[in-house]
Amino acid sequence: YPAHNAELAIGCYQGYDRFYDVIKLNIHPTVESIEVKMDEEYWITENDNIFEFEYNVKPGNALDPSLTVESSNPDVAKVLMSEDDGMYRIHAYSTGEVTFTFTSVSNPDVAVEYSTVIKREPTGVAITKVGNFDVPAPGTTTSETVVDIAVGQNVVAVAGIEPNDATYDSFEFELVDNDGIPFEADVVTIGDRINNGDGTISLGFTFISVPDRDVYLKAVARYTQYGEEATLEHRVRLNVKQRVTSI
């Protein structure tokens, strides 16, 4: 391509007189390459689901630098161009892996793919039910939640991470004392954790005897967001008593 703009002269002769006009031509090359730089993961939060990323169309003076962007999983995320500033941004809707294919409009032979993972930030952990008792949501009461449990009573407790499609590394639901130490098998029998399929898990247990220290039902979620570890926790104190068999 010319290093500068060109001029085209068009003319004719009439006798010894020459008549001509000059047309200036702005020479622009076609798109030769597309460079994209995205993060390996993007986290949807309560306040943000639109993300910027770096991209570059070369050469910079290409006549038509516009792109089309296809998503392998449009229910998870799309790349859309803003009408305000003409910039392309990721619009994330749900969690999952997605691959974007960037193609030059003026030169469809030039295309590049980039994959990323969309995750959702957990906003809280909540124990919602202990036996027949509906546990108040965290932060809605000023006092510690205490649930009475009788020795020999078969109890099922339910806990979940909010929102139910949040991304996390581990989710613990257990019975511990105030120092986080589990109880021995001769004090309590603990069943398997059951995934309820709705973002919650259930844990069944039965106390065999009254513990000699405070009892807490604790739910803990751990996740790693952009390389930083974070923890969410909710716990309920259980007041274990002997079952009254006669008066």
JSON list of C-alpha atoms in Angstrom, two decimals:
[
{"chain": "A", "resi": 1, "resn": "TYR", "atom": "CA", "xyz": [0.00, 0.00, 0.00]},
{"chain": "A", "resi": 2, "resn": "PRO", "atom": "CA", "xyz": [1.20, 3.57, -0.63]},
{"chain": "A", "resi": 3, "resn": "ALA", "atom": "CA", "xyz": [2.93, 5.22, 2.29]},
{"chain": "A", "resi": 4, "resn": "HIS", "atom": "CA", "xyz": [0.80, 8.31, 1.74]},
{"chain": "A", "resi": 5, "resn": "ASN", "atom": "CA", "xyz": [-2.34, 9.37, -0.07]},
{"chain": "A", "resi": 6, "resn": "ALA", "atom": "CA", "xyz": [-2.27, 9.47, -3.87]},
{"chain": "A", "resi": 7, "resn": "GLU", "atom": "CA", "xyz": [-3.58, 11.86, -6.50]},
{"chain": "A", "resi": 8, "resn": "LEU", "atom": "CA", "xyz": [-5.25, 10.88, -9.75]},
{"chain": "A", "resi": 9, "resn": "ALA", "atom": "CA", "xyz": [-5.12, 13.40, -12.61]},
{"chain": "A", "resi": 10, "resn": "ILE", "atom": "CA", "xyz": [-7.75, 13.13, -15.34]},
{"chain": "A", "resi": 11, "resn": "GLY", "atom": "CA", "xyz": [-7.49, 15.44, -18.36]},
{"chain": "A", "resi": 12, "resn": "CYS", "atom": "CA", "xyz": [-7.63, 15.95, -22.07]},
{"chain": "A", "resi": 13, "resn": "TYR", "atom": "CA", "xyz": [-6.12, 18.15, -24.80]},
{"chain": "A", "resi": 14, "resn": "GLN", "atom": "CA", "xyz": [-7.96, 20.49, -27.09]},
{"chain": "A", "resi": 15, "resn": "GLY", "atom": "CA", "xyz": [-5.51, 21.75, -29.59]},
{"chain": "A", "resi": 16, "resn": "TYR", "atom": "CA", "xyz": [-2.60, 23.05, -27.62]},
{"chain": "A", "resi": 17, "resn": "ASP", "atom": "CA", "xyz": [-4.66, 23.53, -24.47]},
{"chain": "A", "resi": 18, "resn": "ARG", "atom": "CA", "xyz": [-4.73, 20.94, -21.71]},
{"chain": "A", "resi": 19, "resn": "PHE", "atom": "CA", "xyz": [-7.70, 20.52, -19.44]},
{"chain": "A", "resi": 20, "resn": "TYR", "atom": "CA", "xyz": [-7.53, 18.25, -16.38]},
{"chain": "A", "resi": 21, "resn": "ASP", "atom": "CA", "xyz": [-8.76, 17.72, -12.85]},
{"chain": "A", "resi": 22, "resn": "VAL", "atom": "CA", "xyz": [-7.06, 16.17, -9.87]},
{"chain": "A", "resi": 23, "resn": "ILE", "atom": "CA", "xyz": [-8.81, 13.65, -7.64]},
{"chain": "A", "resi": 24, "resn": "LYS", "atom": "CA", "xyz": [-7.26, 12.89, -4.29]},
{"chain": "A", "resi": 25, "resn": "LEU", "atom": "CA", "xyz": [-7.38, 9.21, -3.29]},
{"chain": "A", "resi": 26, "resn": "ASN", "atom": "CA", "xyz": [-7.22, 8.14, 0.31]},
{"chain": "A", "resi": 27, "resn": "ILE", "atom": "CA", "xyz": [-5.61, 4.70, 0.24]},
{"chain": "A", "resi": 28, "resn": "HIS", "atom": "CA", "xyz": [-6.52, 2.40, 3.14]},
{"chain": "A", "resi": 29, "resn": "PRO", "atom": "CA", "xyz": [-5.40, -1.20, 3.55]},
{"chain": "A", "resi": 30, "resn": "THR", "atom": "CA", "xyz": [-7.67, -4.07, 4.50]},
{"chain": "A", "resi": 31, "resn": "VAL", "atom": "CA", "xyz": [-7.57, -5.76, 7.92]},
{"chain": "A", "resi": 32, "resn": "GLU", "atom": "CA", "xyz": [-4.59, -8.07, 8.30]},
{"chain": "A", "resi": 33, "resn": "SER", "atom": "CA", "xyz": [-4.86, -9.29, 11.91]},
{"chain": "A", "resi": 34, "resn": "ILE", "atom": "CA", "xyz": [-6.98, -9.16, 15.07]},
{"chain": "A", "resi": 35, "resn": "GLU", "atom": "CA", "xyz": [-5.42, -9.30, 18.52]},
{"chain": "A", "resi": 36, "resn": "VAL", "atom": "CA", "xyz": [-7.56, -10.09, 21.59]},
{"chain": "A", "resi": 37, "resn": "LYS", "atom": "CA", "xyz": [-6.51, -10.21, 25.23]},
{"chain": "A", "resi": 38, "resn": "MET", "atom": "CA", "xyz": [-9.03, -11.45, 27.81]},
{"chain": "A", "resi": 39, "resn": "ASP", "atom": "CA", "xyz": [-8.79, -12.63, 31.40]},
{"chain": "A", "resi": 40, "resn": "GLU", "atom": "CA", "xyz": [-9.06, -16.36, 32.05]},
{"chain": "A", "resi": 41, "resn": "GLU", "atom": "CA", "xyz": [-12.17, -15.71, 34.16]},
{"chain": "A", "resi": 42, "resn": "TYR", "atom": "CA", "xyz": [-14.75, -13.02, 34.78]},
{"chain": "A", "resi": 43, "resn": "TRP", "atom": "CA", "xyz": [-16.95, -12.82, 37.88]},
{"chain": "A", "resi": 44, "resn": "ILE", "atom": "CA", "xyz": [-20.56, -11.72, 37.79]},
{"chain": "A", "resi": 45, "resn": "THR", "atom": "CA", "xyz": [-21.33, -9.71, 40.92]},
{"chain": "A", "resi": 46, "resn": "GLU", "atom": "CA", "xyz": [-24.46, -8.06, 42.29]},
{"chain": "A", "resi": 47, "resn": "ASN", "atom": "CA", "xyz": [-23.45, -4.79, 40.62]},
{"chain": "A", "resi": 48, "resn": "ASP", "atom": "CA", "xyz": [-21.52, -5.79, 37.52]},
{"chain": "A", "resi": 49, "resn": "ASN", "atom": "CA", "xyz": [-21.92, -8.18, 34.59]},
{"chain": "A", "resi": 50, "resn": "ILE", "atom": "CA", "xyz": [-20.27, -6.13, 31.80]},
{"chain": "A", "resi": 51, "resn": "PHE", "atom": "CA", "xyz": [-16.51, -6.40, 31.34]},
{"chain": "A", "resi": 52, "resn": "GLU", "atom": "CA", "xyz": [-13.93, -4.63, 29.23]},
{"chain": "A", "resi": 53, "resn": "PHE", "atom": "CA", "xyz": [-11.09, -6.43, 27.46]},
{"chain": "A", "resi": 54, "resn": "GLU", "atom": "CA", "xyz": [-8.25, -5.47, 25.15]},
{"chain": "A", "resi": 55, "resn": "TYR", "atom": "CA", "xyz": [-8.47, -5.89, 21.39]},
{"chain": "A", "resi": 56, "resn": "ASN", "atom": "CA", "xyz": [-6.61, -4.42, 18.46]},
{"chain": "A", "resi": 57, "resn": "VAL", "atom": "CA", "xyz": [-7.30, -4.47, 14.72]},
{"chain": "A", "resi": 58, "resn": "LYS", "atom": "CA", "xyz": [-4.22, -4.10, 12.50]},
{"chain": "A", "resi": 59, "resn": "PRO", "atom": "CA", "xyz": [-3.25, -2.08, 10.62]},
{"chain": "A", "resi": 60, "resn": "GLY", "atom": "CA", "xyz": [-4.64, 0.88, 12.51]},
{"chain": "A", "resi": 61, "resn": "ASN", "atom": "CA", "xyz": [-5.66, 2.70, 9.34]},
{"chain": "A", "resi": 62, "resn": "ALA", "atom": "CA", "xyz": [-7.70, -0.19, 7.92]},
{"chain": "A", "resi": 63, "resn": "LEU", "atom": "CA", "xyz": [-10.65, 1.07, 5.88]},
{"chain": "A", "resi": 64, "resn": "ASP", "atom": "CA", "xyz": [-13.21, -0.97, 7.84]},
{"chain": "A", "resi": 65, "resn": "PRO", "atom": "CA", "xyz": [-12.00, -2.17, 11.27]},
{"chain": "A", "resi": 66, "resn": "SER", "atom": "CA", "xyz": [-15.42, -3.44, 12.34]},
{"chain": "A", "resi": 67, "resn": "LEU", "atom": "CA", "xyz": [-15.84, -6.99, 13.64]},
{"chain": "A", "resi": 68, "resn": "THR", "atom": "CA", "xyz": [-18.48, -9.63, 14.04]},
{"chain": "A", "resi": 69, "resn": "VAL", "atom": "CA", "xyz": [-18.31, -11.66, 17.24]},
{"chain": "A", "resi": 70, "resn": "GLU", "atom": "CA", "xyz": [-19.95, -15.04, 17.67]},
{"chain": "A", "resi": 71, "resn": "SER", "atom": "CA", "xyz": [-20.39, -16.72, 21.06]},
{"chain": "A", "resi": 72, "resn": "SER", "atom": "CA", "xyz": [-20.23, -20.50, 21.48]},
{"chain": "A", "resi": 73, "resn": "ASN", "atom": "CA", "xyz": [-22.60, -20.18, 24.44]},
{"chain": "A", "resi": 74, "resn": "PRO", "atom": "CA", "xyz": [-24.76, -17.03, 24.15]},
{"chain": "A", "resi": 75, "resn": "ASP", "atom": "CA", "xyz": [-26.76, -17.98, 27.26]},
{"chain": "A", "resi": 76, "resn": "VAL", "atom": "CA", "xyz": [-23.52, -17.59, 29.24]},
{"chain": "A", "resi": 77, "resn": "ALA", "atom": "CA", "xyz": [-22.04, -14.49, 27.59]},
{"chain": "A", "resi": 78, "resn": "LYS", "atom": "CA", "xyz": [-21.92, -12.39, 24.43]},
{"chain": "A", "resi": 79, "resn": "VAL", "atom": "CA", "xyz": [-19.59, -9.71, 23.12]},
{"chain": "A", "resi": 80, "resn": "LEU", "atom": "CA", "xyz": [-21.57, -6.63, 22.11]},
{"chain": "A", "resi": 81, "resn": "MET", "atom": "CA", "xyz": [-20.54, -3.28, 20.70]},
{"chain": "A", "resi": 82, "resn": "SER", "atom": "CA", "xyz": [-21.66, -0.21, 22.62]},
{"chain": "A", "resi": 83, "resn": "GLU", "atom": "CA", "xyz": [-23.60, 2.36, 20.63]},
{"chain": "A", "resi": 84, "resn": "ASP", "atom": "CA", "xyz": [-22.18, 5.07, 22.89]},
{"chain": "A", "resi": 85, "resn": "ASP", "atom": "CA", "xyz": [-18.47, 4.62, 22.25]},
{"chain": "A", "resi": 86, "resn": "GLY", "atom": "CA", "xyz": [-18.20, 1.85, 19.65]},
{"chain": "A", "resi": 87, "resn": "MET", "atom": "CA", "xyz": [-16.23, -0.39, 22.04]},
{"chain": "A", "resi": 88, "resn": "TYR", "atom": "CA", "xyz": [-16.75, -4.14, 22.33]},
{"chain": "A", "resi": 89, "resn": "ARG", "atom": "CA", "xyz": [-17.48, -5.52, 25.81]},
{"chain": "A", "resi": 90, "resn": "ILE", "atom": "CA", "xyz": [-18.38, -8.86, 27.37]},
{"chain": "A", "resi": 91, "resn": "HIS", "atom": "CA", "xyz": [-21.96, -9.12, 28.64]},
{"chain": "A", "resi": 92, "resn": "ALA", "atom": "CA", "xyz": [-22.20, -12.07, 31.05]},
{"chain": "A", "resi": 93, "resn": "TYR", "atom": "CA", "xyz": [-25.50, -13.72, 31.96]},
{"chain": "A", "resi": 94, "resn": "SER", "atom": "CA", "xyz": [-24.73, -17.02, 33.69]},
{"chain": "A", "resi": 95, "resn": "THR", "atom": "CA", "xyz": [-21.85, -19.29, 34.65]},
{"chain": "A", "resi": 96, "resn": "GLY", "atom": "CA", "xyz": [-19.92, -21.52, 32.26]},
{"chain": "A", "resi": 97, "resn": "GLU", "atom": "CA", "xyz": [-17.22, -21.67, 29.62]},
{"chain": "A", "resi": 98, "resn": "VAL", "atom": "CA", "xyz": [-17.53, -19.66, 26.44]},
{"chain": "A", "resi": 99, "resn": "THR", "atom": "CA", "xyz": [-15.48, -19.15, 23.27]},
{"chain": "A", "resi": 100, "resn": "PHE", "atom": "CA", "xyz": [-15.72, -15.96, 21.24]},
{"chain": "A", "resi": 101, "resn": "THR", "atom": "CA", "xyz": [-14.87, -15.86, 17.52]},
{"chain": "A", "resi": 102, "resn": "PHE", "atom": "CA", "xyz": [-13.83, -12.43, 16.22]},
{"chain": "A", "resi": 103, "resn": "THR", "atom": "CA", "xyz": [-14.02, -12.01, 12.44]},
{"chain": "A", "resi": 104, "resn": "SER", "atom": "CA", "xyz": [-13.14, -9.01, 10.29]},
{"chain": "A", "resi": 105, "resn": "VAL", "atom": "CA", "xyz": [-16.13, -7.67, 8.35]},
{"chain": "A", "resi": 106, "resn": "SER", "atom": "CA", "xyz": [-14.00, -6.39, 5.48]},
{"chain": "A", "resi": 107, "resn": "ASN", "atom": "CA", "xyz": [-11.71, -9.43, 5.37]},
{"chain": "A", "resi": 108, "resn": "PRO", "atom": "CA", "xyz": [-13.55, -12.56, 6.64]},
{"chain": "A", "resi": 109, "resn": "ASP", "atom": "CA", "xyz": [-10.41, -14.64, 6.19]},
{"chain": "A", "resi": 110, "resn": "VAL", "atom": "CA", "xyz": [-9.02, -12.90, 9.26]},
{"chain": "A", "resi": 111, "resn": "ALA", "atom": "CA", "xyz": [-10.48, -14.38, 12.45]},
{"chain": "A", "resi": 112, "resn": "VAL", "atom": "CA", "xyz": [-9.34, -15.27, 15.95]},
{"chain": "A", "resi": 113, "resn": "GLU", "atom": "CA", "xyz": [-10.87, -17.24, 18.84]},
{"chain": "A", "resi": 114, "resn": "TYR", "atom": "CA", "xyz": [-10.57, -16.64, 22.58]},
{"chain": "A", "resi": 115, "resn": "SER", "atom": "CA", "xyz": [-12.05, -18.65, 25.45]},
{"chain": "A", "resi": 116, "resn": "THR", "atom": "CA", "xyz": [-12.84, -17.60, 28.99]},
{"chain": "A", "resi": 117, "resn": "VAL", "atom": "CA", "xyz": [-14.88, -18.78, 31.99]},
{"chain": "A", "resi": 118, "resn": "ILE", "atom": "CA", "xyz": [-17.78, -16.86, 33.50]},
{"chain": "A", "resi": 119, "resn": "LYS", "atom": "CA", "xyz": [-18.25, -17.31, 37.27]},
{"chain": "A", "resi": 120, "resn": "ARG", "atom": "CA", "xyz": [-20.67, -15.84, 39.77]},
{"chain": "A", "resi": 121, "resn": "GLU", "atom": "CA", "xyz": [-19.63, -14.35, 43.10]},
{"chain": "A", "resi": 122, "resn": "PRO", "atom": "CA", "xyz": [-21.34, -15.89, 46.18]},
{"chain": "A", "resi": 123, "resn": "THR", "atom": "CA", "xyz": [-23.20, -13.31, 48.22]},
{"chain": "A", "resi": 124, "resn": "GLY", "atom": "CA", "xyz": [-23.85, -15.39, 51.31]},
{"chain": "A", "resi": 125, "resn": "VAL", "atom": "CA", "xyz": [-24.23, -18.73, 53.05]},
{"chain": "A", "resi": 126, "resn": "ALA", "atom": "CA", "xyz": [-27.38, -19.54, 54.99]},
{"chain": "A", "resi": 127, "resn": "ILE", "atom": "CA", "xyz": [-28.60, -22.36, 57.19]},
{"chain": "A", "resi": 128, "resn": "THR", "atom": "CA", "xyz": [-32.30, -22.22, 56.41]},
{"chain": "A", "resi": 129, "resn": "LYS", "atom": "CA", "xyz": [-33.80, -25.05, 58.42]},
{"chain": "A", "resi": 130, "resn": "VAL", "atom": "CA", "xyz": [-32.97, -27.21, 61.46]},
{"chain": "A", "resi": 131, "resn": "GLY", "atom": "CA", "xyz": [-35.58, -29.89, 61.94]},
{"chain": "A", "resi": 132, "resn": "ASN", "atom": "CA", "xyz": [-38.95, -28.09, 61.93]},
{"chain": "A", "resi": 133, "resn": "PHE", "atom": "CA", "xyz": [-37.37, -24.75, 62.83]},
{"chain": "A", "resi": 134, "resn": "ASP", "atom": "CA", "xyz": [-37.04, -22.11, 60.10]},
{"chain": "A", "resi": 135, "resn": "VAL", "atom": "CA", "xyz": [-33.79, -20.29, 60.74]},
{"chain": "A", "resi": 136, "resn": "PRO", "atom": "CA", "xyz": [-33.90, -16.48, 60.34]},
{"chain": "A", "resi": 137, "resn": "ALA", "atom": "CA", "xyz": [-31.78, -15.21, 57.47]},
{"chain": "A", "resi": 138, "resn": "PRO", "atom": "CA", "xyz": [-28.30, -14.00, 58.44]},
{"chain": "A", "resi": 139, "resn": "GLY", "atom": "CA", "xyz": [-28.29, -10.34, 59.46]},
{"chain": "A", "resi": 140, "resn": "THR", "atom": "CA", "xyz": [-32.03, -10.17, 60.16]},
{"chain": "A", "resi": 141, "resn": "THR", "atom": "CA", "xyz": [-31.70, -10.71, 63.93]},
{"chain": "A", "resi": 142, "resn": "THR", "atom": "CA", "xyz": [-29.49, -9.02, 66.51]},
{"chain": "A", "resi": 143, "resn": "SER", "atom": "CA", "xyz": [-29.15, -12.09, 68.74]},
{"chain": "A", "resi": 144, "resn": "GLU", "atom": "CA", "xyz": [-27.61, -15.49, 68.21]},
{"chain": "A", "resi": 145, "resn": "THR", "atom": "CA", "xyz": [-29.97, -18.10, 66.76]},
{"chain": "A", "resi": 146, "resn": "VAL", "atom": "CA", "xyz": [-30.40, -21.06, 69.14]},
{"chain": "A", "resi": 147, "resn": "VAL", "atom": "CA", "xyz": [-32.34, -24.22, 68.31]},
{"chain": "A", "resi": 148, "resn": "ASP", "atom": "CA", "xyz": [-33.37, -26.78, 70.95]},
{"chain": "A", "resi": 149, "resn": "ILE", "atom": "CA", "xyz": [-32.54, -30.38, 70.08]},
{"chain": "A", "resi": 150, "resn": "ALA", "atom": "CA", "xyz": [-33.38, -33.47, 72.13]},
{"chain": "A", "resi": 151, "resn": "VAL", "atom": "CA", "xyz": [-31.08, -36.46, 72.56]},
{"chain": "A", "resi": 152, "resn": "GLY", "atom": "CA", "xyz": [-32.29, -39.23, 70.24]},
{"chain": "A", "resi": 153, "resn": "GLN", "atom": "CA", "xyz": [-34.11, -36.81, 67.95]},
{"chain": "A", "resi": 154, "resn": "ASN", "atom": "CA", "xyz": [-33.46, -37.39, 64.24]},
{"chain": "A", "resi": 155, "resn": "VAL", "atom": "CA", "xyz": [-32.77, -33.96, 62.78]},
{"chain": "A", "resi": 156, "resn": "VAL", "atom": "CA", "xyz": [-32.31, -32.84, 59.20]},
{"chain": "A", "resi": 157, "resn": "ALA", "atom": "CA", "xyz": [-30.73, -29.44, 58.61]},
{"chain": "A", "resi": 158, "resn": "VAL", "atom": "CA", "xyz": [-30.61, -27.54, 55.30]},
{"chain": "A", "resi": 159, "resn": "ALA", "atom": "CA", "xyz": [-28.07, -24.97, 54.11]},
{"chain": "A", "resi": 160, "resn": "GLY", "atom": "CA", "xyz": [-27.26, -23.28, 50.84]},
{"chain": "A", "resi": 161, "resn": "ILE", "atom": "CA", "xyz": [-25.03, -20.80, 49.05]},
{"chain": "A", "resi": 162, "resn": "GLU", "atom": "CA", "xyz": [-26.61, -17.67, 47.62]},
{"chain": "A", "resi": 163, "resn": "PRO", "atom": "CA", "xyz": [-27.25, -17.28, 44.75]},
{"chain": "A", "resi": 164, "resn": "ASN", "atom": "CA", "xyz": [-27.76, -20.95, 43.95]},
{"chain": "A", "resi": 165, "resn": "ASP", "atom": "CA", "xyz": [-25.54, -20.81, 40.84]},
{"chain": "A", "resi": 166, "resn": "ALA", "atom": "CA", "xyz": [-22.63, -19.18, 42.67]},
{"chain": "A", "resi": 167, "resn": "THR", "atom": "CA", "xyz": [-19.10, -20.44, 42.00]},
{"chain": "A", "resi": 168, "resn": "TYR", "atom": "CA", "xyz": [-17.18, -21.90, 44.93]},
{"chain": "A", "resi": 169, "resn": "ASP", "atom": "CA", "xyz": [-14.29, -24.23, 45.70]},
{"chain": "A", "resi": 170, "resn": "SER", "atom": "CA", "xyz": [-15.74, -26.03, 48.71]},
{"chain": "A", "resi": 171, "resn": "PHE", "atom": "CA", "xyz": [-18.86, -26.08, 50.87]},
{"chain": "A", "resi": 172, "resn": "GLU", "atom": "CA", "xyz": [-18.66, -27.51, 54.39]},
{"chain": "A", "resi": 173, "resn": "PHE", "atom": "CA", "xyz": [-21.70, -28.28, 56.52]},
{"chain": "A", "resi": 174, "resn": "GLU", "atom": "CA", "xyz": [-20.82, -29.79, 59.89]},
{"chain": "A", "resi": 175, "resn": "LEU", "atom": "CA", "xyz": [-21.34, -29.97, 63.64]},
{"chain": "A", "resi": 176, "resn": "VAL", "atom": "CA", "xyz": [-18.51, -28.46, 65.67]},
{"chain": "A", "resi": 177, "resn": "ASP", "atom": "CA", "xyz": [-17.80, -26.86, 69.03]},
{"chain": "A", "resi": 178, "resn": "ASN", "atom": "CA", "xyz": [-16.89, -23.21, 69.52]},
{"chain": "A", "resi": 179, "resn": "ASP", "atom": "CA", "xyz": [-13.28, -23.97, 68.52]},
{"chain": "A", "resi": 180, "resn": "GLY", "atom": "CA", "xyz": [-14.32, -25.69, 65.30]},
{"chain": "A", "resi": 181, "resn": "ILE", "atom": "CA", "xyz": [-13.58, -29.20, 66.61]},
{"chain": "A", "resi": 182, "resn": "PRO", "atom": "CA", "xyz": [-15.99, -31.95, 65.48]},
{"chain": "A", "resi": 183, "resn": "PHE", "atom": "CA", "xyz": [-17.77, -34.13, 68.02]},
{"chain": "A", "resi": 184, "resn": "GLU", "atom": "CA", "xyz": [-16.95, -37.77, 68.66]},
{"chain": "A", "resi": 185, "resn": "ALA", "atom": "CA", "xyz": [-19.07, -40.63, 67.32]},
{"chain": "A", "resi": 186, "resn": "ASP", "atom": "CA", "xyz": [-20.26, -41.53, 70.82]},
{"chain": "A", "resi": 187, "resn": "VAL", "atom": "CA", "xyz": [-21.83, -38.08, 71.12]},
{"chain": "A", "resi": 188, "resn": "VAL", "atom": "CA", "xyz": [-23.56, -37.68, 67.75]},
{"chain": "A", "resi": 189, "resn": "THR", "atom": "CA", "xyz": [-24.27, -39.81, 64.70]},
{"chain": "A", "resi": 190, "resn": "ILE", "atom": "CA", "xyz": [-23.95, -37.86, 61.46]},
{"chain": "A", "resi": 191, "resn": "GLY", "atom": "CA", "xyz": [-25.45, -39.00, 58.17]},
{"chain": "A", "resi": 192, "resn": "ASP", "atom": "CA", "xyz": [-24.38, -38.26, 54.61]},
{"chain": "A", "resi": 193, "resn": "ARG", "atom": "CA", "xyz": [-24.65, -34.84, 53.07]},
{"chain": "A", "resi": 194, "resn": "ILE", "atom": "CA", "xyz": [-27.35, -34.84, 50.39]},
{"chain": "A", "resi": 195, "resn": "ASN", "atom": "CA", "xyz": [-27.41, -32.50, 47.42]},
{"chain": "A", "resi": 196, "resn": "ASN", "atom": "CA", "xyz": [-31.03, -31.43, 47.03]},
{"chain": "A", "resi": 197, "resn": "GLY", "atom": "CA", "xyz": [-30.58, -30.26, 43.43]},
{"chain": "A", "resi": 198, "resn": "ASP", "atom": "CA", "xyz": [-31.80, -26.73, 44.15]},
{"chain": "A", "resi": 199, "resn": "GLY", "atom": "CA", "xyz": [-28.55, -25.20, 45.37]},
{"chain": "A", "resi": 200, "resn": "THR", "atom": "CA", "xyz": [-28.99, -26.51, 48.92]},
{"chain": "A", "resi": 201, "resn": "ILE", "atom": "CA", "xyz": [-27.64, -29.50, 50.82]},
{"chain": "A", "resi": 202, "resn": "SER", "atom": "CA", "xyz": [-29.11, -31.47, 53.71]},
{"chain": "A", "resi": 203, "resn": "LEU", "atom": "CA", "xyz": [-27.36, -33.00, 56.68]},
{"chain": "A", "resi": 204, "resn": "GLY", "atom": "CA", "xyz": [-28.99, -35.49, 59.03]},
{"chain": "A", "resi": 205, "resn": "PHE", "atom": "CA", "xyz": [-27.77, -36.14, 62.58]},
{"chain": "A", "resi": 206, "resn": "THR", "atom": "CA", "xyz": [-28.83, -37.61, 65.92]},
{"chain": "A", "resi": 207, "resn": "PHE", "atom": "CA", "xyz": [-27.28, -36.82, 69.27]},
{"chain": "A", "resi": 208, "resn": "ILE", "atom": "CA", "xyz": [-26.63, -39.89, 71.43]},
{"chain": "A", "resi": 209, "resn": "SER", "atom": "CA", "xyz": [-25.74, -37.93, 74.57]},
{"chain": "A", "resi": 210, "resn": "VAL", "atom": "CA", "xyz": [-25.60, -34.36, 75.79]},
{"chain": "A", "resi": 211, "resn": "PRO", "atom": "CA", "xyz": [-22.25, -32.82, 74.76]},
{"chain": "A", "resi": 212, "resn": "ASP", "atom": "CA", "xyz": [-19.99, -31.34, 77.41]},
{"chain": "A", "resi": 213, "resn": "ARG", "atom": "CA", "xyz": [-19.37, -28.21, 75.31]},
{"chain": "A", "resi": 214, "resn": "ASP", "atom": "CA", "xyz": [-21.33, -25.82, 73.10]},
{"chain": "A", "resi": 215, "resn": "VAL", "atom": "CA", "xyz": [-22.62, -27.20, 69.80]},
{"chain": "A", "resi": 216, "resn": "TYR", "atom": "CA", "xyz": [-22.73, -25.28, 66.54]},
{"chain": "A", "resi": 217, "resn": "LEU", "atom": "CA", "xyz": [-24.11, -26.23, 63.17]},
{"chain": "A", "resi": 218, "resn": "LYS", "atom": "CA", "xyz": [-21.78, -24.47, 60.74]},
{"chain": "A", "resi": 219, "resn": "ALA", "atom": "CA", "xyz": [-21.93, -23.89, 56.99]},
{"chain": "A", "resi": 220, "resn": "VAL", "atom": "CA", "xyz": [-18.78, -22.54, 55.29]},
{"chain": "A", "resi": 221, "resn": "ALA", "atom": "CA", "xyz": [-18.22, -21.72, 51.61]},
{"chain": "A", "resi": 222, "resn": "ARG", "atom": "CA", "xyz": [-14.74, -21.03, 50.25]},
{"chain": "A", "resi": 223, "resn": "TYR", "atom": "CA", "xyz": [-13.97, -19.60, 46.83]},
{"chain": "A", "resi": 224, "resn": "THR", "atom": "CA", "xyz": [-11.03, -18.06, 44.96]},
{"chain": "A", "resi": 225, "resn": "GLN", "atom": "CA", "xyz": [-11.81, -14.90, 43.01]},
{"chain": "A", "resi": 226, "resn": "TYR", "atom": "CA", "xyz": [-9.10, -13.47, 40.74]},
{"chain": "A", "resi": 227, "resn": "GLY", "atom": "CA", "xyz": [-6.49, -15.30, 42.83]},
{"chain": "A", "resi": 228, "resn": "GLU", "atom": "CA", "xyz": [-7.79, -14.04, 46.19]},
{"chain": "A", "resi": 229, "resn": "GLU", "atom": "CA", "xyz": [-9.26, -16.55, 48.65]},
{"chain": "A", "resi": 230, "resn": "ALA", "atom": "CA", "xyz": [-12.53, -15.66, 50.39]},
{"chain": "A", "resi": 231, "resn": "THR", "atom": "CA", "xyz": [-14.76, -17.33, 52.98]},
{"chain": "A", "resi": 232, "resn": "LEU", "atom": "CA", "xyz": [-18.46, -17.03, 53.84]},
{"chain": "A", "resi": 233, "resn": "GLU", "atom": "CA", "xyz": [-19.87, -18.57, 57.02]},
{"chain": "A", "resi": 234, "resn": "HIS", "atom": "CA", "xyz": [-23.14, -18.99, 58.89]},
{"chain": "A", "resi": 235, "resn": "ARG", "atom": "CA", "xyz": [-23.66, -20.90, 62.09]},
{"chain": "A", "resi": 236, "resn": "VAL", "atom": "CA", "xyz": [-26.50, -21.77, 64.45]},
{"chain": "A", "resi": 237, "resn": "ARG", "atom": "CA", "xyz": [-26.09, -22.86, 68.07]},
{"chain": "A", "resi": 238, "resn": "LEU", "atom": "CA", "xyz": [-27.82, -26.06, 69.11]},
{"chain": "A", "resi": 239, "resn": "ASN", "atom": "CA", "xyz": [-29.07, -26.48, 72.66]},
{"chain": "A", "resi": 240, "resn": "VAL", "atom": "CA", "xyz": [-28.96, -30.27, 73.15]},
{"chain": "A", "resi": 241, "resn": "LYS", "atom": "CA", "xyz": [-31.09, -31.59, 76.03]},
{"chain": "A", "resi": 242, "resn": "GLN", "atom": "CA", "xyz": [-32.08, -34.98, 77.39]},
{"chain": "A", "resi": 243, "resn": "ARG", "atom": "CA", "xyz": [-35.39, -36.18, 76.07]},
{"chain": "A", "resi": 244, "resn": "VAL", "atom": "CA", "xyz": [-38.11, -36.09, 78.69]},
{"chain": "A", "resi": 245, "resn": "THR", "atom": "CA", "xyz": [-39.63, -39.59, 78.87]},
{"chain": "A", "resi": 246, "resn": "SER", "atom": "CA", "xyz": [-41.90, -39.20, 81.92]},
{"chain": "A", "resi": 247, "resn": "ILE", "atom": "CA", "xyz": [-43.08, -36.69, 84.49]}
]
